[in-house]
mmCIF file of N, CA, C and O in Angstrom:
data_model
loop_
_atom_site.group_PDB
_atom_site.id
_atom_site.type_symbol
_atom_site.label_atom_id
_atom_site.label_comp_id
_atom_site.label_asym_id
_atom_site.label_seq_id
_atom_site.Cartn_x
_atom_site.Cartn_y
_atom_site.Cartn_z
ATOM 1 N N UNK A 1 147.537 72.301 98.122
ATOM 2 C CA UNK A 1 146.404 71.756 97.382
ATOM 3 C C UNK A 1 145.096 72.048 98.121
ATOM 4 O O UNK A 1 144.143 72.492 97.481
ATOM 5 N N UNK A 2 145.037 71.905 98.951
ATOM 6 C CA UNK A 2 143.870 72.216 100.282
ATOM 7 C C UNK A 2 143.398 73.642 100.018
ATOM 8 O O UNK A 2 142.251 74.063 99.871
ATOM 9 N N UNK A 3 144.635 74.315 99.991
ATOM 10 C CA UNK A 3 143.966 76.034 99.963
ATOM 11 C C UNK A 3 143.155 76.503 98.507
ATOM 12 O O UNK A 3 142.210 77.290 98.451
ATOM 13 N N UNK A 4 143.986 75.584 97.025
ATOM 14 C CA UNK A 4 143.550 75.888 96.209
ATOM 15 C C UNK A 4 142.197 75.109 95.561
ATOM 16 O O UNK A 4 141.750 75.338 94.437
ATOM 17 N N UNK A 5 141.597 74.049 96.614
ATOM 18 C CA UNK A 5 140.207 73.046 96.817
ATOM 19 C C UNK A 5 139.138 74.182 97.632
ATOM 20 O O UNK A 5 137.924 74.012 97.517
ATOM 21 N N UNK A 6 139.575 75.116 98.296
ATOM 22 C CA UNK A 6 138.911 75.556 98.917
ATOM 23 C C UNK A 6 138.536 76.975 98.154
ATOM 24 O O UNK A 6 137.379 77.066 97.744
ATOM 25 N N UNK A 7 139.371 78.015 97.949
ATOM 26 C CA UNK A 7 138.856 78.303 96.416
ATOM 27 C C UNK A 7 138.622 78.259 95.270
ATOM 28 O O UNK A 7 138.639 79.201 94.478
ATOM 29 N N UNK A 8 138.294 76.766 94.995
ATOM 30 C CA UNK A 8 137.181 76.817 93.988
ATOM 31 C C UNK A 8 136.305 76.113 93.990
ATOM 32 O O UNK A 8 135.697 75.823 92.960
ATOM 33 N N UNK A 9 135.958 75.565 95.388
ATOM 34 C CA UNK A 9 134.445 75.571 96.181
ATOM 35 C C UNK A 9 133.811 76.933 96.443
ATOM 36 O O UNK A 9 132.653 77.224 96.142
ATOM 37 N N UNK A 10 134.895 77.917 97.169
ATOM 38 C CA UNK A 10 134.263 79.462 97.090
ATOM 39 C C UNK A 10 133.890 79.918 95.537
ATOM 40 O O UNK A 10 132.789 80.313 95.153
ATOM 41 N N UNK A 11 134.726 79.809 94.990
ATOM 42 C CA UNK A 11 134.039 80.108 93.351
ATOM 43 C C UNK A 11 132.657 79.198 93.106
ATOM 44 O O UNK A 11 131.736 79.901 92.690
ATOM 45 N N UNK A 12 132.447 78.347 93.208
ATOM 46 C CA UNK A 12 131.677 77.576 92.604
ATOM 47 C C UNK A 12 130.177 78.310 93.781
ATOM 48 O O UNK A 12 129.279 79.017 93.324
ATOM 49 N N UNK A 13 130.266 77.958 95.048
ATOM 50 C CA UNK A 13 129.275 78.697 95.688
ATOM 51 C C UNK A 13 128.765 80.321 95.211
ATOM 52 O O UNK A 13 127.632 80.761 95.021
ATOM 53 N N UNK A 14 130.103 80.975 95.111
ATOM 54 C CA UNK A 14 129.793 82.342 94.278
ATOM 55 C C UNK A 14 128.782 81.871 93.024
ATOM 56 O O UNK A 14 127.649 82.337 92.911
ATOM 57 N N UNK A 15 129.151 81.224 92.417
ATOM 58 C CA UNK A 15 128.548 81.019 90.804
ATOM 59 C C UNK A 15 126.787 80.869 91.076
ATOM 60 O O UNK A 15 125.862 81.407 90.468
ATOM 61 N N UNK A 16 126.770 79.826 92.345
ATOM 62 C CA UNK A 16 125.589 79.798 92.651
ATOM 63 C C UNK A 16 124.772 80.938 92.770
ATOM 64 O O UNK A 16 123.738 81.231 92.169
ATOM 65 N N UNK A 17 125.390 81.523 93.628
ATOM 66 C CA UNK A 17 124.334 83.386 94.214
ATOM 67 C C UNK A 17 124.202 83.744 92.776
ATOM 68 O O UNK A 17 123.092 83.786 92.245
ATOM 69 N N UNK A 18 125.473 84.044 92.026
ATOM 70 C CA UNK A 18 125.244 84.450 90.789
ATOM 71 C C UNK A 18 123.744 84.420 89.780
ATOM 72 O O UNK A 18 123.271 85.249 89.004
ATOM 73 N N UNK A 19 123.305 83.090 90.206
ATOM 74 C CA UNK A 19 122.377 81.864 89.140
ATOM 75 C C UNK A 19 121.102 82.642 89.934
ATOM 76 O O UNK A 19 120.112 82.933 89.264
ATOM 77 N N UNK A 20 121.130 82.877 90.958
ATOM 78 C CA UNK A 20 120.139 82.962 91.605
ATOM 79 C C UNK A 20 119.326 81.695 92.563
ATOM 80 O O UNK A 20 118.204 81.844 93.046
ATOM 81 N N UNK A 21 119.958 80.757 92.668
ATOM 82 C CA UNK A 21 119.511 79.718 93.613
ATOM 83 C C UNK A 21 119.317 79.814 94.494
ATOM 84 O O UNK A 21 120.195 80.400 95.127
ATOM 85 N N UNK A 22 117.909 79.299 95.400
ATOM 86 C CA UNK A 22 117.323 79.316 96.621
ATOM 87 C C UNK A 22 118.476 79.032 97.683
ATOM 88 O O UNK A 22 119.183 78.038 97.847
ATOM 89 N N UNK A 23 118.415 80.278 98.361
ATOM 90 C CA UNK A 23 119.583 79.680 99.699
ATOM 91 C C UNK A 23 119.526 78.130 100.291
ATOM 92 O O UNK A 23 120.533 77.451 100.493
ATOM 93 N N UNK A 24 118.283 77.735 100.509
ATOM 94 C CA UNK A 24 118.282 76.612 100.560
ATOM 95 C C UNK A 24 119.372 75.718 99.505
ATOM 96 O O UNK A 24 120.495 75.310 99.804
ATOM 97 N N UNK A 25 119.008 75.639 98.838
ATOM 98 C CA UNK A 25 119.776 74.773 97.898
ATOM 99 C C UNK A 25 120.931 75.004 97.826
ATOM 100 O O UNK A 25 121.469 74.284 96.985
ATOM 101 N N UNK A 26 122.007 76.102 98.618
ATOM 102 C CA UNK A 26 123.218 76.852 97.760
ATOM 103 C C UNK A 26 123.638 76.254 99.789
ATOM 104 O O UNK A 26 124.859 76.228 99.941
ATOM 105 N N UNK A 27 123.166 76.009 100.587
ATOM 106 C CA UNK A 27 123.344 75.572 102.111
ATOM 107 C C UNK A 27 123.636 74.087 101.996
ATOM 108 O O UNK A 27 124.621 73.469 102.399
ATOM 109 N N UNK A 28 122.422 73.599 101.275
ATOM 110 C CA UNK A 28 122.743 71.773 101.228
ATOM 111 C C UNK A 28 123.708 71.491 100.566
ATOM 112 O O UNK A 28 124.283 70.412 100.710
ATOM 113 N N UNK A 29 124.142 72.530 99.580
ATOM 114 C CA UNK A 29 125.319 71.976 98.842
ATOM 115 C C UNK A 29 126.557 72.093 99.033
ATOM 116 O O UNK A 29 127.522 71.462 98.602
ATOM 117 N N UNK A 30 126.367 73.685 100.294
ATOM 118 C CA UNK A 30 127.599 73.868 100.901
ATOM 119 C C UNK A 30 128.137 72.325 101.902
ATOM 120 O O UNK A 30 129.239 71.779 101.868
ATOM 121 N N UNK A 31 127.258 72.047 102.498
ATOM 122 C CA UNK A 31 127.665 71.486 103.547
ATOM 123 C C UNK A 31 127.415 71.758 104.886
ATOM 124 O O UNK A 31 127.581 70.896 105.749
ATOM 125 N N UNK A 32 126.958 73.099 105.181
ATOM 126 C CA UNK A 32 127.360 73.542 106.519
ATOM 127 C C UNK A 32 125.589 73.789 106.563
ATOM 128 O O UNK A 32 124.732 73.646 105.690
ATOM 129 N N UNK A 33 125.499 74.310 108.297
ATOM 130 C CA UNK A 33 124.243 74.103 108.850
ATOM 131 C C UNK A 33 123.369 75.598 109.090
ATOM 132 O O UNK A 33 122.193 75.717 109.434
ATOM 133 N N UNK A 34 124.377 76.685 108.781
ATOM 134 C CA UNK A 34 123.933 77.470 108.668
ATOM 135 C C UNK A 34 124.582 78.325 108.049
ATOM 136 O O UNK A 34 125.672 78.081 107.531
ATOM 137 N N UNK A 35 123.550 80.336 107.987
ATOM 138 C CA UNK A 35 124.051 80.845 106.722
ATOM 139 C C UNK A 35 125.394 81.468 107.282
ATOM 140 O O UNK A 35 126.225 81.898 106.483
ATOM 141 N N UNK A 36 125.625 81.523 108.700
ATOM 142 C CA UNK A 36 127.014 82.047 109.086
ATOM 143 C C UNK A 36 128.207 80.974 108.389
ATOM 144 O O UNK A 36 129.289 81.558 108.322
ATOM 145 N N UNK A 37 128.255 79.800 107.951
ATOM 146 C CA UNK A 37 129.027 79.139 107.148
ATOM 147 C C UNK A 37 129.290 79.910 105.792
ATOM 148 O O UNK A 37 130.435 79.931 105.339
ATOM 149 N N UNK A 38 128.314 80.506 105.177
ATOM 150 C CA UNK A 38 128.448 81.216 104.029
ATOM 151 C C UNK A 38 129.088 82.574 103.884
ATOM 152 O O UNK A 38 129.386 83.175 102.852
ATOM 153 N N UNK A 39 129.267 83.009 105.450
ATOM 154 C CA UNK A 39 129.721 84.651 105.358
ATOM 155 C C UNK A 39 130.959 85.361 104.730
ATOM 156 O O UNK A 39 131.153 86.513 104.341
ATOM 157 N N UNK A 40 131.667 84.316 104.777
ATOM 158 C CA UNK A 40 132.788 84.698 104.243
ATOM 159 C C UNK A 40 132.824 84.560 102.566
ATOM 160 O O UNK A 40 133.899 84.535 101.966
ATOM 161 N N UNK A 41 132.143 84.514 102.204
ATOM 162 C CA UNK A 41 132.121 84.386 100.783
ATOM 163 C C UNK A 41 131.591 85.664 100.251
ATOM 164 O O UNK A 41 132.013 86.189 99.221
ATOM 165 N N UNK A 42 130.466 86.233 101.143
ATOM 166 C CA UNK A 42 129.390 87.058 101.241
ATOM 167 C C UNK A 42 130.570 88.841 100.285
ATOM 168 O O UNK A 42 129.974 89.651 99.575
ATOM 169 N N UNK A 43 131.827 88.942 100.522
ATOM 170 C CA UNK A 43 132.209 90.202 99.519
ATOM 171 C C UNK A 43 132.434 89.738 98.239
ATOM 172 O O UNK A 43 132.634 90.583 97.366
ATOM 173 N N UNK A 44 132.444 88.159 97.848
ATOM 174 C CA UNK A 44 132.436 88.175 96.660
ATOM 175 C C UNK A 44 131.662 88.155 96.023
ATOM 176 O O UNK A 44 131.943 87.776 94.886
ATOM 177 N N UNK A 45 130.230 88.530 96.300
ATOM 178 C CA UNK A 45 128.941 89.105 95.375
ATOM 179 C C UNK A 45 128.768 90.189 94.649
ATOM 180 O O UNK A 45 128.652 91.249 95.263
ATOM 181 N N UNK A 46 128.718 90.198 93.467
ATOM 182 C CA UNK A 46 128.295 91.838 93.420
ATOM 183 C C UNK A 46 127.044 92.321 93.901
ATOM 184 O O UNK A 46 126.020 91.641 93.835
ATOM 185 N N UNK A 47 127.090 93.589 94.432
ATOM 186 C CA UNK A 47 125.926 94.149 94.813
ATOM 187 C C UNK A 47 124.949 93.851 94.239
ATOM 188 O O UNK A 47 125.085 93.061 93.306
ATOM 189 N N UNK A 48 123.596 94.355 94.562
ATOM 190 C CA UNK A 48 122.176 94.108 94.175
ATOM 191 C C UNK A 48 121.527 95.380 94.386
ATOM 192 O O UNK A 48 120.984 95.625 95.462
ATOM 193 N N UNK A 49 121.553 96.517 93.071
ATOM 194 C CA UNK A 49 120.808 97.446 93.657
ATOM 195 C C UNK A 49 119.680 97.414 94.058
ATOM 196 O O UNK A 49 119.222 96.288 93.858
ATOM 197 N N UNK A 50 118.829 98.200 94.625
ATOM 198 C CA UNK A 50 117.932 98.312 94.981
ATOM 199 C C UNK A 50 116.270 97.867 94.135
ATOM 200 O O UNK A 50 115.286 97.174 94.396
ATOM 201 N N UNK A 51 116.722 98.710 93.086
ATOM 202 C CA UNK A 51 115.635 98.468 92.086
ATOM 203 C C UNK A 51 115.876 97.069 91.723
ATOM 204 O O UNK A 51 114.818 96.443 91.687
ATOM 205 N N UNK A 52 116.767 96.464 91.479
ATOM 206 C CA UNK A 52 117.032 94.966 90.916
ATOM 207 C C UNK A 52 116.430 94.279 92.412
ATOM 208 O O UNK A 52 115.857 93.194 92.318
ATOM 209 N N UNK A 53 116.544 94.806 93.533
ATOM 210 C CA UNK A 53 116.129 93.644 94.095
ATOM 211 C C UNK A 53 114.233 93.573 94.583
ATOM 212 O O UNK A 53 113.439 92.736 95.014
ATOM 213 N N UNK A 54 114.237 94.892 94.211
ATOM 214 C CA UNK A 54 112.693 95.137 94.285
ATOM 215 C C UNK A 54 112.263 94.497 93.217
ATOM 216 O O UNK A 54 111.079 94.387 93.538
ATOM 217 N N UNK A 55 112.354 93.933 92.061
ATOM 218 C CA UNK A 55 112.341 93.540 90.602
ATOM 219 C C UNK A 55 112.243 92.273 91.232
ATOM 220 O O UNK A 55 111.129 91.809 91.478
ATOM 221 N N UNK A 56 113.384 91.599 91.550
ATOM 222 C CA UNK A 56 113.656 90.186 92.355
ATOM 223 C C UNK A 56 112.543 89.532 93.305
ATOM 224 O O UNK A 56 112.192 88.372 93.523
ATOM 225 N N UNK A 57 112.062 91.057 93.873
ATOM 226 C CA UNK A 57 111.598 90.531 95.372
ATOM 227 C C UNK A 57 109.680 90.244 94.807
ATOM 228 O O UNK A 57 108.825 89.719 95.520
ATOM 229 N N UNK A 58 109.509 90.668 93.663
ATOM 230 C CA UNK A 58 108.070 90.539 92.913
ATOM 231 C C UNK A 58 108.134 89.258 91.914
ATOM 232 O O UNK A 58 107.284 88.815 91.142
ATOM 233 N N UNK A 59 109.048 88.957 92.119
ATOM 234 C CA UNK A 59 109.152 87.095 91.040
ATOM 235 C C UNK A 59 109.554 87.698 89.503
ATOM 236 O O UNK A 59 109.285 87.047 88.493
ATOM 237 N N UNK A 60 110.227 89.013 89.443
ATOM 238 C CA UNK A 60 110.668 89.090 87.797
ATOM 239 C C UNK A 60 111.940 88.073 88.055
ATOM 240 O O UNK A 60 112.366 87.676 89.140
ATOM 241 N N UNK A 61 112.432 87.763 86.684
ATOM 242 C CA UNK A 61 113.693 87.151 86.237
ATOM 243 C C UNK A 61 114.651 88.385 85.861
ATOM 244 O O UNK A 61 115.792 88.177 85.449
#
């Protein structure tokens, strides 16, 4: 039961990056104190090309 609580807290954190939520907010909700708590989650993102994140990084949606 433990292993299958723990992925689907990893899902649910994934869902977050997904949404686009301020790391901040996607940290307090983890629990943990920093972003090395999050690393392991970090291959279940899909990429972000480049242009999408240049898009991102100017405040488009």
């Amino acid at each position: 039961m433990l292993m299958l609580m723990g992925r689907v807290r990893s899902t649910w954190l994934v869902e977050l990056f997904v949404e686009r939520l301020p790391i901040t907010v996607i940290v307090a909700a983890a629990g943990v104190d920093t972003l090395h708590g999050l690393s392991r989650i970090l291959p279940f993102l899909d990429p972000v090309s480049t242009d999408e994140a240049a898009r991102l990084l100017r405040g488009g949606k």
